[in-house]
Coordinates of C-alpha atoms in Angstrom, one line a residue:
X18 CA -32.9 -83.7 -9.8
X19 CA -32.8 -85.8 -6.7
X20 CA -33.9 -89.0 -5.9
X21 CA -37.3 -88.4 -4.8
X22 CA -37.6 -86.3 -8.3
X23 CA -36.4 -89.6 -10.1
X24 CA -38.7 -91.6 -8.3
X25 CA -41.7 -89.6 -9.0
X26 CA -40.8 -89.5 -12.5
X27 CA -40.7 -93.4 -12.4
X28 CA -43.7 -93.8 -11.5
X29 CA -45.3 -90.9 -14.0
X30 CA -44.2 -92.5 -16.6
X31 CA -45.3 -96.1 -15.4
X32 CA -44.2 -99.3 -16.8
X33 CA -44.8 -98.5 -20.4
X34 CA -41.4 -96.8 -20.2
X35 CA -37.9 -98.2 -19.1
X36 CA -35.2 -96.2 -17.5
X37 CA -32.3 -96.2 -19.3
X38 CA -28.5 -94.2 -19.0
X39 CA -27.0 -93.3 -22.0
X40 CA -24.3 -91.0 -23.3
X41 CA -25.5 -87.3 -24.4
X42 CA -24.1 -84.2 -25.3
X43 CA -24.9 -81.1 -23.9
X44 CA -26.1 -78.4 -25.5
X45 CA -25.7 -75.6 -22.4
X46 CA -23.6 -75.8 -19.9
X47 CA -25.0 -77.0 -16.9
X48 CA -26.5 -74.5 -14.6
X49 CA -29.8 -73.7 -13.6
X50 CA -31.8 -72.3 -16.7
X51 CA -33.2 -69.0 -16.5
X52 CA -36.5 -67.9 -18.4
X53 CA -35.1 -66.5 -21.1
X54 CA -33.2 -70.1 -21.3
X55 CA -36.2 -72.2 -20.8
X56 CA -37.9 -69.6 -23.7
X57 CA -35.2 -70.2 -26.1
X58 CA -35.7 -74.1 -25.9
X59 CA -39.0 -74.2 -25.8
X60 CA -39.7 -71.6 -28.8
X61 CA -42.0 -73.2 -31.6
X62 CA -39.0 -71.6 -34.1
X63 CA -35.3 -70.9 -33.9
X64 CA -31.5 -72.6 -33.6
X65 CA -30.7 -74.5 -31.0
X66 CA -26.8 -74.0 -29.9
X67 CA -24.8 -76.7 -31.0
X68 CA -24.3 -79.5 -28.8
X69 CA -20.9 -79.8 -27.8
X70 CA -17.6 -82.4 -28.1
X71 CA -17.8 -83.8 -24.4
X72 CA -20.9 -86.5 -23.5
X73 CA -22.5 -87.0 -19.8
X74 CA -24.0 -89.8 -18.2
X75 CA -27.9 -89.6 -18.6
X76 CA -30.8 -91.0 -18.0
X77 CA -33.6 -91.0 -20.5
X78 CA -37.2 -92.8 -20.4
X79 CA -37.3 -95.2 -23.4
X80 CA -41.0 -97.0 -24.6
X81 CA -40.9 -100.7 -23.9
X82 CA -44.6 -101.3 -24.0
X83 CA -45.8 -102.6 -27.1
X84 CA -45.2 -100.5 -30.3
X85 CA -48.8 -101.5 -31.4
X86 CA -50.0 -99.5 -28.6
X87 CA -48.7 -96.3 -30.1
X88 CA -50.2 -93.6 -32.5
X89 CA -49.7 -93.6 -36.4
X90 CA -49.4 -89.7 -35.9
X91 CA -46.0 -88.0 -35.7
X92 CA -45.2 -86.4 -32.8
X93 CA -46.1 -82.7 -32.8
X94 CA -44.0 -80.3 -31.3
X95 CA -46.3 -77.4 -31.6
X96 CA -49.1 -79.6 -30.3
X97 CA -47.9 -80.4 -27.1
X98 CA -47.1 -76.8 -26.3
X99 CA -50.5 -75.6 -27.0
X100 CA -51.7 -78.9 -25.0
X101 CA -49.3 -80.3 -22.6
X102 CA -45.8 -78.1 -21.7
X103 CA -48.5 -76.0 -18.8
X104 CA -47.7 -79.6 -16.6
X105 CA -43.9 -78.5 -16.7
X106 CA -44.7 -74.7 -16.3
X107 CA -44.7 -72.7 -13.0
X108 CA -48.4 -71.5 -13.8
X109 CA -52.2 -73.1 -12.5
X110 CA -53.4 -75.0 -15.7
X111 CA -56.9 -74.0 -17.5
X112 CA -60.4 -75.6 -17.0
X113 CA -59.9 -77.6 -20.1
X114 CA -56.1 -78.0 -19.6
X115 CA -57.4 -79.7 -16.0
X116 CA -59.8 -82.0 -17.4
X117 CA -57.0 -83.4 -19.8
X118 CA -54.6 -84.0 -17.0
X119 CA -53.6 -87.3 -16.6
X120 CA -50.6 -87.1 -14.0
X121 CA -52.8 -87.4 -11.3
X122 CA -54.3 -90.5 -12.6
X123 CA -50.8 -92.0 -13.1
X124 CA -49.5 -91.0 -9.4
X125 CA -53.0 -92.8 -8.3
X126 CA -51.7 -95.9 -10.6
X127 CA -48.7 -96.0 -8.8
X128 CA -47.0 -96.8 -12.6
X129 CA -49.0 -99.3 -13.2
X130 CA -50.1 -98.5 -16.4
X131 CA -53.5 -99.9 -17.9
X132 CA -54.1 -98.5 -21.5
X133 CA -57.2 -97.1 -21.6
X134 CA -60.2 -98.2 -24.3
X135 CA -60.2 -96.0 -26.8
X136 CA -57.6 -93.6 -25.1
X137 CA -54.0 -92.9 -24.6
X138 CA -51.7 -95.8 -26.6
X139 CA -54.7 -97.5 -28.6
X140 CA -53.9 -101.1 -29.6
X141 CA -53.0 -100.6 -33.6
X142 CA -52.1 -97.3 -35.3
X143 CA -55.5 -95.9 -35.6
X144 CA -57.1 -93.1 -37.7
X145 CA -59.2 -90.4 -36.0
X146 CA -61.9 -92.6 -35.6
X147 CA -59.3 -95.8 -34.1
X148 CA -59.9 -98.0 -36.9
X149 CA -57.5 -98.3 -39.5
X150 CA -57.5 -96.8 -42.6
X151 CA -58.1 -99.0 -45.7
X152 CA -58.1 -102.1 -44.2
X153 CA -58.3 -104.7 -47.0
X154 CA -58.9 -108.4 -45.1
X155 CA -56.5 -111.0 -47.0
X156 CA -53.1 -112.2 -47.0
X157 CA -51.9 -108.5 -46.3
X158 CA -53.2 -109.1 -42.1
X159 CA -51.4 -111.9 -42.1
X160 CA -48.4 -109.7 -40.8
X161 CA -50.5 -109.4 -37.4
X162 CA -50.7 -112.7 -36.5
X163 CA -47.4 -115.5 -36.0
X164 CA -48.3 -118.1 -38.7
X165 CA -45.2 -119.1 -40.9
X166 CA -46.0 -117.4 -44.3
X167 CA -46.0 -120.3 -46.4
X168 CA -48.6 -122.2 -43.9
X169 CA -52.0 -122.2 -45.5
X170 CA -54.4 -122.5 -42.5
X171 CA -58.1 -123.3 -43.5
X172 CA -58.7 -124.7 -40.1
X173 CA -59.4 -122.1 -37.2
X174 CA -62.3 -123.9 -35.9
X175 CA -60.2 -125.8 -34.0
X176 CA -57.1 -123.8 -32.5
X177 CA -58.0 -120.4 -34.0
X178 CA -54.8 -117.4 -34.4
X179 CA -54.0 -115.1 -31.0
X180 CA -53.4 -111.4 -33.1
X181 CA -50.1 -110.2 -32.7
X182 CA -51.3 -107.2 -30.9
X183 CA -53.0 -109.7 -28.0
X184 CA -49.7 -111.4 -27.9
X185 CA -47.8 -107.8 -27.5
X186 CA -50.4 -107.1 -24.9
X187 CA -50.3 -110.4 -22.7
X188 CA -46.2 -110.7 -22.4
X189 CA -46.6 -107.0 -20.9
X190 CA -49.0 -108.4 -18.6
X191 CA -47.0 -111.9 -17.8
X192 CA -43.6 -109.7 -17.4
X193 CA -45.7 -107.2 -14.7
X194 CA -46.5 -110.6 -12.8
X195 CA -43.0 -111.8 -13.4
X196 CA -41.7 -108.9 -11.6
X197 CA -44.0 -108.5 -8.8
X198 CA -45.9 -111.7 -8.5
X199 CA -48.1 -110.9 -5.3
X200 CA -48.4 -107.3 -6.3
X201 CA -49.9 -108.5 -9.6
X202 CA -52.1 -112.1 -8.7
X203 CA -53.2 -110.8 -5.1
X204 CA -54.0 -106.8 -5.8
X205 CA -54.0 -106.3 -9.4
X206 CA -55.6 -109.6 -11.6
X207 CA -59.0 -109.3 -10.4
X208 CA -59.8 -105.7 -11.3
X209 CA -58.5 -106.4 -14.9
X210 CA -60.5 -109.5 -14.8
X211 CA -63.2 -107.3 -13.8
X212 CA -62.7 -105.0 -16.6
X213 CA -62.9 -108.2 -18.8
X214 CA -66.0 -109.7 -18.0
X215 CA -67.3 -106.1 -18.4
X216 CA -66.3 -105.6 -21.8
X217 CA -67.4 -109.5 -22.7
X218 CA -71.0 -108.9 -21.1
X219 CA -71.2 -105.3 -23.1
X220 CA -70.5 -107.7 -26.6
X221 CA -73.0 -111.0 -25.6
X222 CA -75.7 -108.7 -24.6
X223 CA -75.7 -109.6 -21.0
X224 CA -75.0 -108.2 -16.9
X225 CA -71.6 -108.3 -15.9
X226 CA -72.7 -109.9 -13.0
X227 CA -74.2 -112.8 -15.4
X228 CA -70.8 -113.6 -16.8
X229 CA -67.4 -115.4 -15.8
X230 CA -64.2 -116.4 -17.7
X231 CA -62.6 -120.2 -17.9
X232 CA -60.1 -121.5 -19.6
X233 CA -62.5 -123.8 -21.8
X234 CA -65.6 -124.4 -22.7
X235 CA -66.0 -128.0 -21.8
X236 CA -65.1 -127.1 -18.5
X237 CA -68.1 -124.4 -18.3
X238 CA -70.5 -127.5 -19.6
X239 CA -68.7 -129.9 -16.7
X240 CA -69.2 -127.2 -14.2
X241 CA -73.2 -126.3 -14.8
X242 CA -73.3 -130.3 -14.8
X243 CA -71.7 -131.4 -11.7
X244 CA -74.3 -128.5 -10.0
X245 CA -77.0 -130.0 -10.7
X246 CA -78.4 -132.4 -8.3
X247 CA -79.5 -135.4 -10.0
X248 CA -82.5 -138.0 -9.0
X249 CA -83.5 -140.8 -10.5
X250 CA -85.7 -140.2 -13.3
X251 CA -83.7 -137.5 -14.5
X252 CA -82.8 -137.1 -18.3
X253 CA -79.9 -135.8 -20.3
X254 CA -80.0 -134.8 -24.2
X255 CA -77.0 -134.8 -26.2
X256 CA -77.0 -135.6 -30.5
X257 CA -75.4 -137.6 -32.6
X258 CA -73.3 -134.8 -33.7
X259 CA -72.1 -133.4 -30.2
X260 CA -68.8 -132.2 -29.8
X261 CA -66.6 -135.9 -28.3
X262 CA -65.6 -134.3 -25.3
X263 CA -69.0 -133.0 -24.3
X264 CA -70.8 -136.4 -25.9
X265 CA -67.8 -138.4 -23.4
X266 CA -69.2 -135.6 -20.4
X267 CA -72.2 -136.7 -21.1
X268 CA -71.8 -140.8 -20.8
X269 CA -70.1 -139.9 -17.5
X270 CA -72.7 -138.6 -15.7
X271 CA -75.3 -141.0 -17.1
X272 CA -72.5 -143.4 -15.7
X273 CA -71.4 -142.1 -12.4
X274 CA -72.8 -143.3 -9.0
X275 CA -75.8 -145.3 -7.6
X276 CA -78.1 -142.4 -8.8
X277 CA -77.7 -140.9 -11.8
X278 CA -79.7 -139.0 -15.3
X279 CA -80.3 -140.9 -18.4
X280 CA -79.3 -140.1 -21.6
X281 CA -80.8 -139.7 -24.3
X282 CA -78.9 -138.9 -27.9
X283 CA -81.1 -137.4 -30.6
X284 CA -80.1 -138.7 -34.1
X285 CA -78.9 -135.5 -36.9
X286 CA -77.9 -136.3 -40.2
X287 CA -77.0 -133.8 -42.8
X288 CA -77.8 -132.0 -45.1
X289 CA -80.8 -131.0 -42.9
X290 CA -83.1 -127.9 -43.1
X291 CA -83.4 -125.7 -39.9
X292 CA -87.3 -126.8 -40.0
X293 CA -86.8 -130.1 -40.0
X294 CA -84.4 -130.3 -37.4
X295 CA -86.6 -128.3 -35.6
X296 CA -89.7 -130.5 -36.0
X297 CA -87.5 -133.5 -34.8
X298 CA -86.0 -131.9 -31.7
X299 CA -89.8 -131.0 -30.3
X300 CA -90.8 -134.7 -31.4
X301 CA -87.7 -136.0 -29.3
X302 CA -88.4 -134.4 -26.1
X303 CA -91.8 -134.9 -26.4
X304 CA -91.2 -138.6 -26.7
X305 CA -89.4 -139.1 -23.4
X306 CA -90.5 -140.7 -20.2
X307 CA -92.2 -138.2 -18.0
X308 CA -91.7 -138.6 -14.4
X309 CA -92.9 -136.3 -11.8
X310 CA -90.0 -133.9 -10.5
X311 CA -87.5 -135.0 -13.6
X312 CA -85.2 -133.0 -14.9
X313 CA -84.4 -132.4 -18.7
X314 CA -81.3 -130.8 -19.6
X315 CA -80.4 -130.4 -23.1
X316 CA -76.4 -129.6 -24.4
X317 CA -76.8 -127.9 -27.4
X318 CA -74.4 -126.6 -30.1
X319 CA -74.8 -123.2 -31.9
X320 CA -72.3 -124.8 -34.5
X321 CA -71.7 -128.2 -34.6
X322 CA -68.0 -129.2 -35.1
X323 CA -68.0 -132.0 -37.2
X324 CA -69.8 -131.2 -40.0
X325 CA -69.3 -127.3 -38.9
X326 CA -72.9 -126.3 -39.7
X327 CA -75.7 -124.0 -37.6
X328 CA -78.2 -125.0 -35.6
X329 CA -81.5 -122.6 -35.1
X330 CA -80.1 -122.9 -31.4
X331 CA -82.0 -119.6 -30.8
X332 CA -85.8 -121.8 -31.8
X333 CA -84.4 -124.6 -29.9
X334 CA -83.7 -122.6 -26.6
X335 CA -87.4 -121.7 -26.7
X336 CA -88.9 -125.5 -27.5
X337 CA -86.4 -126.2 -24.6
X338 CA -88.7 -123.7 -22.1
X339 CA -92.1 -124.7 -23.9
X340 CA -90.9 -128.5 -23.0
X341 CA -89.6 -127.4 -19.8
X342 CA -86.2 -128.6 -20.1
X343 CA -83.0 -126.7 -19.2
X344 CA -81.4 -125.3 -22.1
X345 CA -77.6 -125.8 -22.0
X346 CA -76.0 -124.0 -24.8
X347 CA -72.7 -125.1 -26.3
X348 CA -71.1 -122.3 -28.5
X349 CA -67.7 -123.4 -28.4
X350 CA -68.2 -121.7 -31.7
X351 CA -69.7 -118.7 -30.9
X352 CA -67.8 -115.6 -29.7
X353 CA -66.4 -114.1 -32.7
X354 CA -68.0 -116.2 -35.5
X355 CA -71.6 -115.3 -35.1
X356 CA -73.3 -111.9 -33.4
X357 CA -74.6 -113.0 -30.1
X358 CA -77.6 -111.4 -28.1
X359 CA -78.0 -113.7 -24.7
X360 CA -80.8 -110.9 -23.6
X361 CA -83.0 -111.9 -26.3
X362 CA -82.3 -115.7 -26.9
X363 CA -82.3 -116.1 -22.8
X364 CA -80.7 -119.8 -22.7
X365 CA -80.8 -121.1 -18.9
X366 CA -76.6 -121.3 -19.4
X367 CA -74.6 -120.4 -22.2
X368 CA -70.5 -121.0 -23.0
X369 CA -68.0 -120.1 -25.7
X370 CA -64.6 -120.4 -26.1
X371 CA -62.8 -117.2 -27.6
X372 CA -59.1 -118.5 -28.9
X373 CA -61.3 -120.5 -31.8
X374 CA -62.6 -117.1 -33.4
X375 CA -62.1 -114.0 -31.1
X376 CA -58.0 -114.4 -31.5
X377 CA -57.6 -114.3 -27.8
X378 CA -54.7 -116.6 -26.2
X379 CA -55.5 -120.5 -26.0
X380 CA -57.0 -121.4 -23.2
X381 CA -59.4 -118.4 -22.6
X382 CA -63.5 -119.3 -22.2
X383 CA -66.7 -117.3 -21.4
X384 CA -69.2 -119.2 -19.2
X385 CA -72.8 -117.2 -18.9
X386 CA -75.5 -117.7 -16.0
X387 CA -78.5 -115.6 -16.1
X388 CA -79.6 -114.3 -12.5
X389 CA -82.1 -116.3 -12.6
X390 CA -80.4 -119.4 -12.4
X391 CA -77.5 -118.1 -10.1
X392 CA -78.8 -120.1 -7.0
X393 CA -78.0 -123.4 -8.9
X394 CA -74.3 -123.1 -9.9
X395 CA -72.9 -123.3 -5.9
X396 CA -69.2 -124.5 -7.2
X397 CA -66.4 -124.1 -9.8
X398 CA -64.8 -127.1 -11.3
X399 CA -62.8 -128.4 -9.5
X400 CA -64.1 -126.6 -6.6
X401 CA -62.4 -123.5 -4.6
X402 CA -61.7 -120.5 -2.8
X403 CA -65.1 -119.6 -3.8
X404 CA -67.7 -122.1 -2.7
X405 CA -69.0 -121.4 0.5
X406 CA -71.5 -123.9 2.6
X407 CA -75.4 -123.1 2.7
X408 CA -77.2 -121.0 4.1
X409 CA -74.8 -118.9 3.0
X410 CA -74.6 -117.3 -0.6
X411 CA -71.6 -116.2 -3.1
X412 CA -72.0 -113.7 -5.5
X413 CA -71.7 -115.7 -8.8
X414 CA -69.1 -114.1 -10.2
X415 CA -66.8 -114.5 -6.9
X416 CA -67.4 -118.5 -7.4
X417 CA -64.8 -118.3 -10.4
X418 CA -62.7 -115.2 -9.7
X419 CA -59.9 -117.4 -8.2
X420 CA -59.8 -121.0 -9.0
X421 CA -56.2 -122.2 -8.2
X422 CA -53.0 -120.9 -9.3
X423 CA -52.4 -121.2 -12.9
X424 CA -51.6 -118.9 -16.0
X425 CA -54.5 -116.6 -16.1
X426 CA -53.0 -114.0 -18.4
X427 CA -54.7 -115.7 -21.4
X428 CA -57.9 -114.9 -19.7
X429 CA -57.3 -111.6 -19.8
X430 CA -56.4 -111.2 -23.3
X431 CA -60.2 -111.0 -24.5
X432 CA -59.7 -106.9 -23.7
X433 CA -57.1 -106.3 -26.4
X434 CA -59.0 -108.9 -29.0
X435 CA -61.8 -107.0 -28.7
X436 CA -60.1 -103.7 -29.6
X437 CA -57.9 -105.3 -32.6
X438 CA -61.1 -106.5 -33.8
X439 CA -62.9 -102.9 -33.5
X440 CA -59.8 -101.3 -34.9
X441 CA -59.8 -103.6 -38.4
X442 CA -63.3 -102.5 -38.6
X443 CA -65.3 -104.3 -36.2
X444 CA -66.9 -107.5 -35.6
X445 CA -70.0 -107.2 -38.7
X446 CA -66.9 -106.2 -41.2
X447 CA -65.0 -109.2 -39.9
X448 CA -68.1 -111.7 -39.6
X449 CA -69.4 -110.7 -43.1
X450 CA -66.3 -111.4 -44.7
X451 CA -65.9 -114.7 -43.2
X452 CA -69.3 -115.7 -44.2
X453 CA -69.0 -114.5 -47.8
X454 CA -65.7 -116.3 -48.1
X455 CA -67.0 -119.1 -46.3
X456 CA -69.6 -119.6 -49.3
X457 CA -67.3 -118.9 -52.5
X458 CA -63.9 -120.6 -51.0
X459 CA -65.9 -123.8 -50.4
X460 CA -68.4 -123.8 -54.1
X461 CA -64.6 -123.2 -55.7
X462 CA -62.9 -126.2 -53.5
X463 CA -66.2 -128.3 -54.7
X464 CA -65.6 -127.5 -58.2
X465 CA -62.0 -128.7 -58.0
X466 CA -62.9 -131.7 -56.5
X467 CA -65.8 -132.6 -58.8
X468 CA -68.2 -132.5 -55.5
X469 CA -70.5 -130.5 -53.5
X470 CA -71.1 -128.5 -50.2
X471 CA -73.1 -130.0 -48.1
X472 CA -74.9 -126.6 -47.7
X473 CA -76.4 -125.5 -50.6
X474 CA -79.2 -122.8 -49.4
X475 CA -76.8 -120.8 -46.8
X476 CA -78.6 -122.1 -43.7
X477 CA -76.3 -124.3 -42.3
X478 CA -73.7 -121.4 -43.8
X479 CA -71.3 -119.9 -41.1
X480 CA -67.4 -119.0 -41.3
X481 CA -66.6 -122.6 -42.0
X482 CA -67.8 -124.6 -45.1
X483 CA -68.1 -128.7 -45.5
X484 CA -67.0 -129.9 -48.8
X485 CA -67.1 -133.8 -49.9
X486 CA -64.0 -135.1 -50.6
X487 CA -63.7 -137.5 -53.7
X488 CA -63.3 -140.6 -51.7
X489 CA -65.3 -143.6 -50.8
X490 CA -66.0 -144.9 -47.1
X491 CA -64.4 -148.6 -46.5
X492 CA -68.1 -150.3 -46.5
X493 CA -68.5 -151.9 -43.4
X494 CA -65.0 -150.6 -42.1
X495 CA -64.3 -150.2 -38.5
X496 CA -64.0 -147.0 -36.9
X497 CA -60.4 -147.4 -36.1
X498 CA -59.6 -147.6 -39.7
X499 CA -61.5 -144.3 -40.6
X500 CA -59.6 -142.7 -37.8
X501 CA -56.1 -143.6 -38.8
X502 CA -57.1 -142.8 -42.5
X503 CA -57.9 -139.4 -41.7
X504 CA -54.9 -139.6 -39.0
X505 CA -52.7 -140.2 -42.7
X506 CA -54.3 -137.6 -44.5
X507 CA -54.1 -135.0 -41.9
X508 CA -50.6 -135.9 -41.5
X509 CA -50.0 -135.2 -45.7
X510 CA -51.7 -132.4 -45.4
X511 CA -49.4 -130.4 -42.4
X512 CA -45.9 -132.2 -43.2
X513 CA -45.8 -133.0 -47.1
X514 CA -48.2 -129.6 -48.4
X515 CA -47.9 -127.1 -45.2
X516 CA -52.1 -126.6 -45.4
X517 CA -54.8 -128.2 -42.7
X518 CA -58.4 -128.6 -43.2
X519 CA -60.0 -131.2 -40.7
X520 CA -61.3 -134.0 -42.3
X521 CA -64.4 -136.0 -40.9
X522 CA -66.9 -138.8 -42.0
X523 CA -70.2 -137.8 -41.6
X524 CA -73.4 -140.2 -42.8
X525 CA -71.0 -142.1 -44.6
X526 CA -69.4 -139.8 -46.7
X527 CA -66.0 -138.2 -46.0
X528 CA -66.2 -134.5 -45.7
X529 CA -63.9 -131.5 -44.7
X530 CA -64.0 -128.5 -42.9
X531 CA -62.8 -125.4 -44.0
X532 CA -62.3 -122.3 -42.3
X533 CA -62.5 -118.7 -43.6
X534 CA -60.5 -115.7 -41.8
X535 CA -59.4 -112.5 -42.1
X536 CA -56.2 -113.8 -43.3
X537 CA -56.8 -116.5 -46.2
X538 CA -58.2 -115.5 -49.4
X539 CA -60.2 -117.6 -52.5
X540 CA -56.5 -118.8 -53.4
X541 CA -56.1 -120.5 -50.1
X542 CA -59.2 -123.0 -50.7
X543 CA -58.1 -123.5 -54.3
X544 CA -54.7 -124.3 -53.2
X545 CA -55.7 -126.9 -50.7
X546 CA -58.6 -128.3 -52.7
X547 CA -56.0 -129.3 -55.3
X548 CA -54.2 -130.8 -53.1
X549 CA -56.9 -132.7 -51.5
X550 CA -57.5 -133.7 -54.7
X551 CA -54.1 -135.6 -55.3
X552 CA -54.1 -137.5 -51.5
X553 CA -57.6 -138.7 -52.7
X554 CA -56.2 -140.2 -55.7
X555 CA -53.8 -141.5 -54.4
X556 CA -55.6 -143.4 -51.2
X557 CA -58.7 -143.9 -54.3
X558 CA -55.9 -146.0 -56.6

């Protein structure tokens, strides 16, 4: 072979593949090989001569691409002759041989390999179909994700799990930009994140062109704020139960400057029917000043964090337009946890983070605009490359493509979530056996404790469950206590019993959180109830 050979080879076989030398031994002596030759070693039956004493010097292509990415299915000799020896073969390939050529697409790639959905390397051995076979959700998928295996982890609501898979995926992708740097952030980052707003959009129910990633959610509900242009008169609607960083968002820009919204925080205190929080949030908005020209713009959750119950975000959305108030929909959790549809719900701005329940990297966001509100969002946070001064107009998407150097391979790692997801069965599998855990883990942790759920109709039900603890509330203590209280019982919890669940007080009972996944199992929550149980006792006596 010569160089030029070598170096097309290289790039045929992409960066999947490393090109290593190693020692081999022949087994013909070197010299070209006639047909007869080539017919011998590429028979489907027969001896191959025997290799012989002396080794060479060779080189050989070796797979260095995850091994998640390859097929469960052996490889078949007989197979690829019938399919694939033709692209080594002096002959013209068939009509159907053509249409499954992919050297061409490779040479165009210039090695860059990007697996294909669905296609050529899927993300987890697969069956026909590319799911796997059997899957049985427990402690046995624990092996594809990096917790230690004695950690019990009833607490993904907060920093979720990145699948192994996403993690095999992304380290290909940070070593490609590791190598080449401007190759990878000037020519080759923006179609992928192309691809991945694409495949988000397809899941949310939404245009492509309606859609962006960020590393966070509270920096999509800082952005849609700091576009708005804010009068006097102008109000802002949080809840007593807002996530802190949004409610501290919030007090900023009701703080900020000479003119500036109000705010406004609507009281929720559960347990609470959907109806009746619904009946209070019309009788809220209704009940605010009304100036001429105002703006109202609501932050609502589609799962509150602390207590982790569901709002009927959908119902409030539409009291938002009836009220005619902007509808700004927090659903930090959202992606992953609860099947979305932004075509039919049709908030005026929508965001979710993914790392909490989509097992994407940390740091990794989804921030929606419809079209219709494109001509209000004219700059990131902090603002970039992308703004551009009026008249003039920037495609939405453009706005966000390039916000500052950073690590943006976690934003890409929603692609090969989605298809570890799909593979283990897909998102209702996954959702419904969340849910169902959800609903038995936390009635067994209640039991144990000699308490309740707070939701005991399945309405505020989702993949997390609040559970009273047995434990009384300092009357008339200071906040700072609480806090270092459940500082000291969070700290027992990781160090002295390797378990987490969040614990909160909420209407003046302590409460915690627990989170089902695809991992734990009924055990998990019986295990950590008891020992809830014990630190209660013990702070109790």
């Amino acid at each position: 072979l010569t160089s030029k050979d070598i170096e097309l080879l290289d790039v045929f076989e992409g960066d999947e593949y490393s090109r290593d030398e190693v020692s081999c031994a022949p087994i013909t002596e070197f010299k070209r090989l006639s047909a007869v030759d080539t017919q011998q070693l590429l028979a489907k039956s027969g001896d191959l001569p025997s290799p012989s004493s002396a080794t060479v010097p060779t080189f050989v292509y070796k797979w260095k691409a995850p091994v998640t990415r390859l097929s469960s299915e052996i490889w078949n000799y007989d197979r690829f002759l019938e399919e694939k020896v033709w692209r080594w073969l002096d002959r013209e390939p068939t009509d159907e041989e053509q249409q499954q050529d992919m050297t061409q697409q490779r040479m165009d790639m210039q090695g860059i390999i990007v697996a294909p959905q669905g296609g050529e390397g899927t993300i987890l051995p697969a069956s026909e179909e590319g799911k796997l076979e059997n899957t049985t959700f427990g402690h046995s998928m624990k092996k594809y994700f990096g917790f230690a295996p004695e950690y019990v982890n009833l607490n993904c609501g907060s920093f979720g799990g990145v699948a192994k898979p996403v993690t095999d995926y992304c380290d290909v992708l940070a070593s490609r930009a590791e190598a080449r740097p401007d190759r990878f952030f000037r020519f080759e980052y923006i179609p992928l994140l192309a691809e991945t707003r694409q495949r988000v959009a397809d899941i949310i129910g939404a245009d492509v062109e309606e859609v962006v990633i960020l590393q966070n959610a509270t920096h999509a509900i800082n952005t849609i704020l700091h576009n708005f242009e804010w009068q006097d008169g102008d109000i802002l609607v949080g809840f007593s139960t807002s996530y802190y960083a949004v409610a501290r968002t919030l007090d900023y820009f009701t703080e900020r400057g000479s003119v500036h919204p109000t705010l406004s925080t609507m009281p929720l205190r559960f347990p609470s029917s959907h109806a009746e929080i619904l009946k209070q949030f019309r009788e809220h908005l209704q009940s605010l000043p009304k100036k001429a020209g105002q703006k109202v713009v609501v932050v609502i959750d589609t799962i509150v964090s602390n207590p982790g119950v569901t709002l009927p975000w959908e119902e409030m959305v539409k009291i938002c337009k009836e009220e005619n108030a902007w509808s700004v929909v927090d659903a930090a959790h959202g992606l992953g946890i609860t099947p979305v549809n932004l075509r039919e719900s049709q908030p005026d701005f929508w965001t979710t983070n993914c790392h909490k329940w989509l097992y994407t990297k940390r740091g990794c966001a989804v921030f929606y605009a419809p079209r219709r509100n494109h001509h209000l969002i004219r700059t990131s946070f902090p603002t970039s490359w992308g703004y551009v001064s009026p008249p003039a107009v920037q495609p939405f998407h453009k706005i966000f493509d390039w916000t500052g150097t950073n690590d943006l391979i976690p934003l890409l790692s929603i692609i090969p979530a989605l298809d570890f997801r799909q593979s283990i069965g897909g998102e209702k599998k996954i959702m419904d056996y969340n849910n169902k855990l959800a609903k038995e883990g936390g009635e067994r942790m209640a039991e144990i404790l000699g308490t309740e759920v707070m939701d005991h109709n399945g309405e505020l039900l989702n993949a997390m469950v609040n559970v009273r603890l047995p434990l009384d509330v300092t009357p008339n203590g200071l906040l700072w206590d609480h806090l270092n209280l459940s500082q000291a019982m969070m700290q027992q919890l990781l160090y002295d019993h390797d378990c987490f669940v969040a614990a909160f007080i909420h209407d003046e009972k302590w409460w915690v959180r627990a989170s089902a996944q695809i991992w734990t199992e009924i055990s998990d929550f019986e295990y950590v109830a008891k020992v809830l149980k014990q630190i209660c006792q013990e702070r109790q006596s």
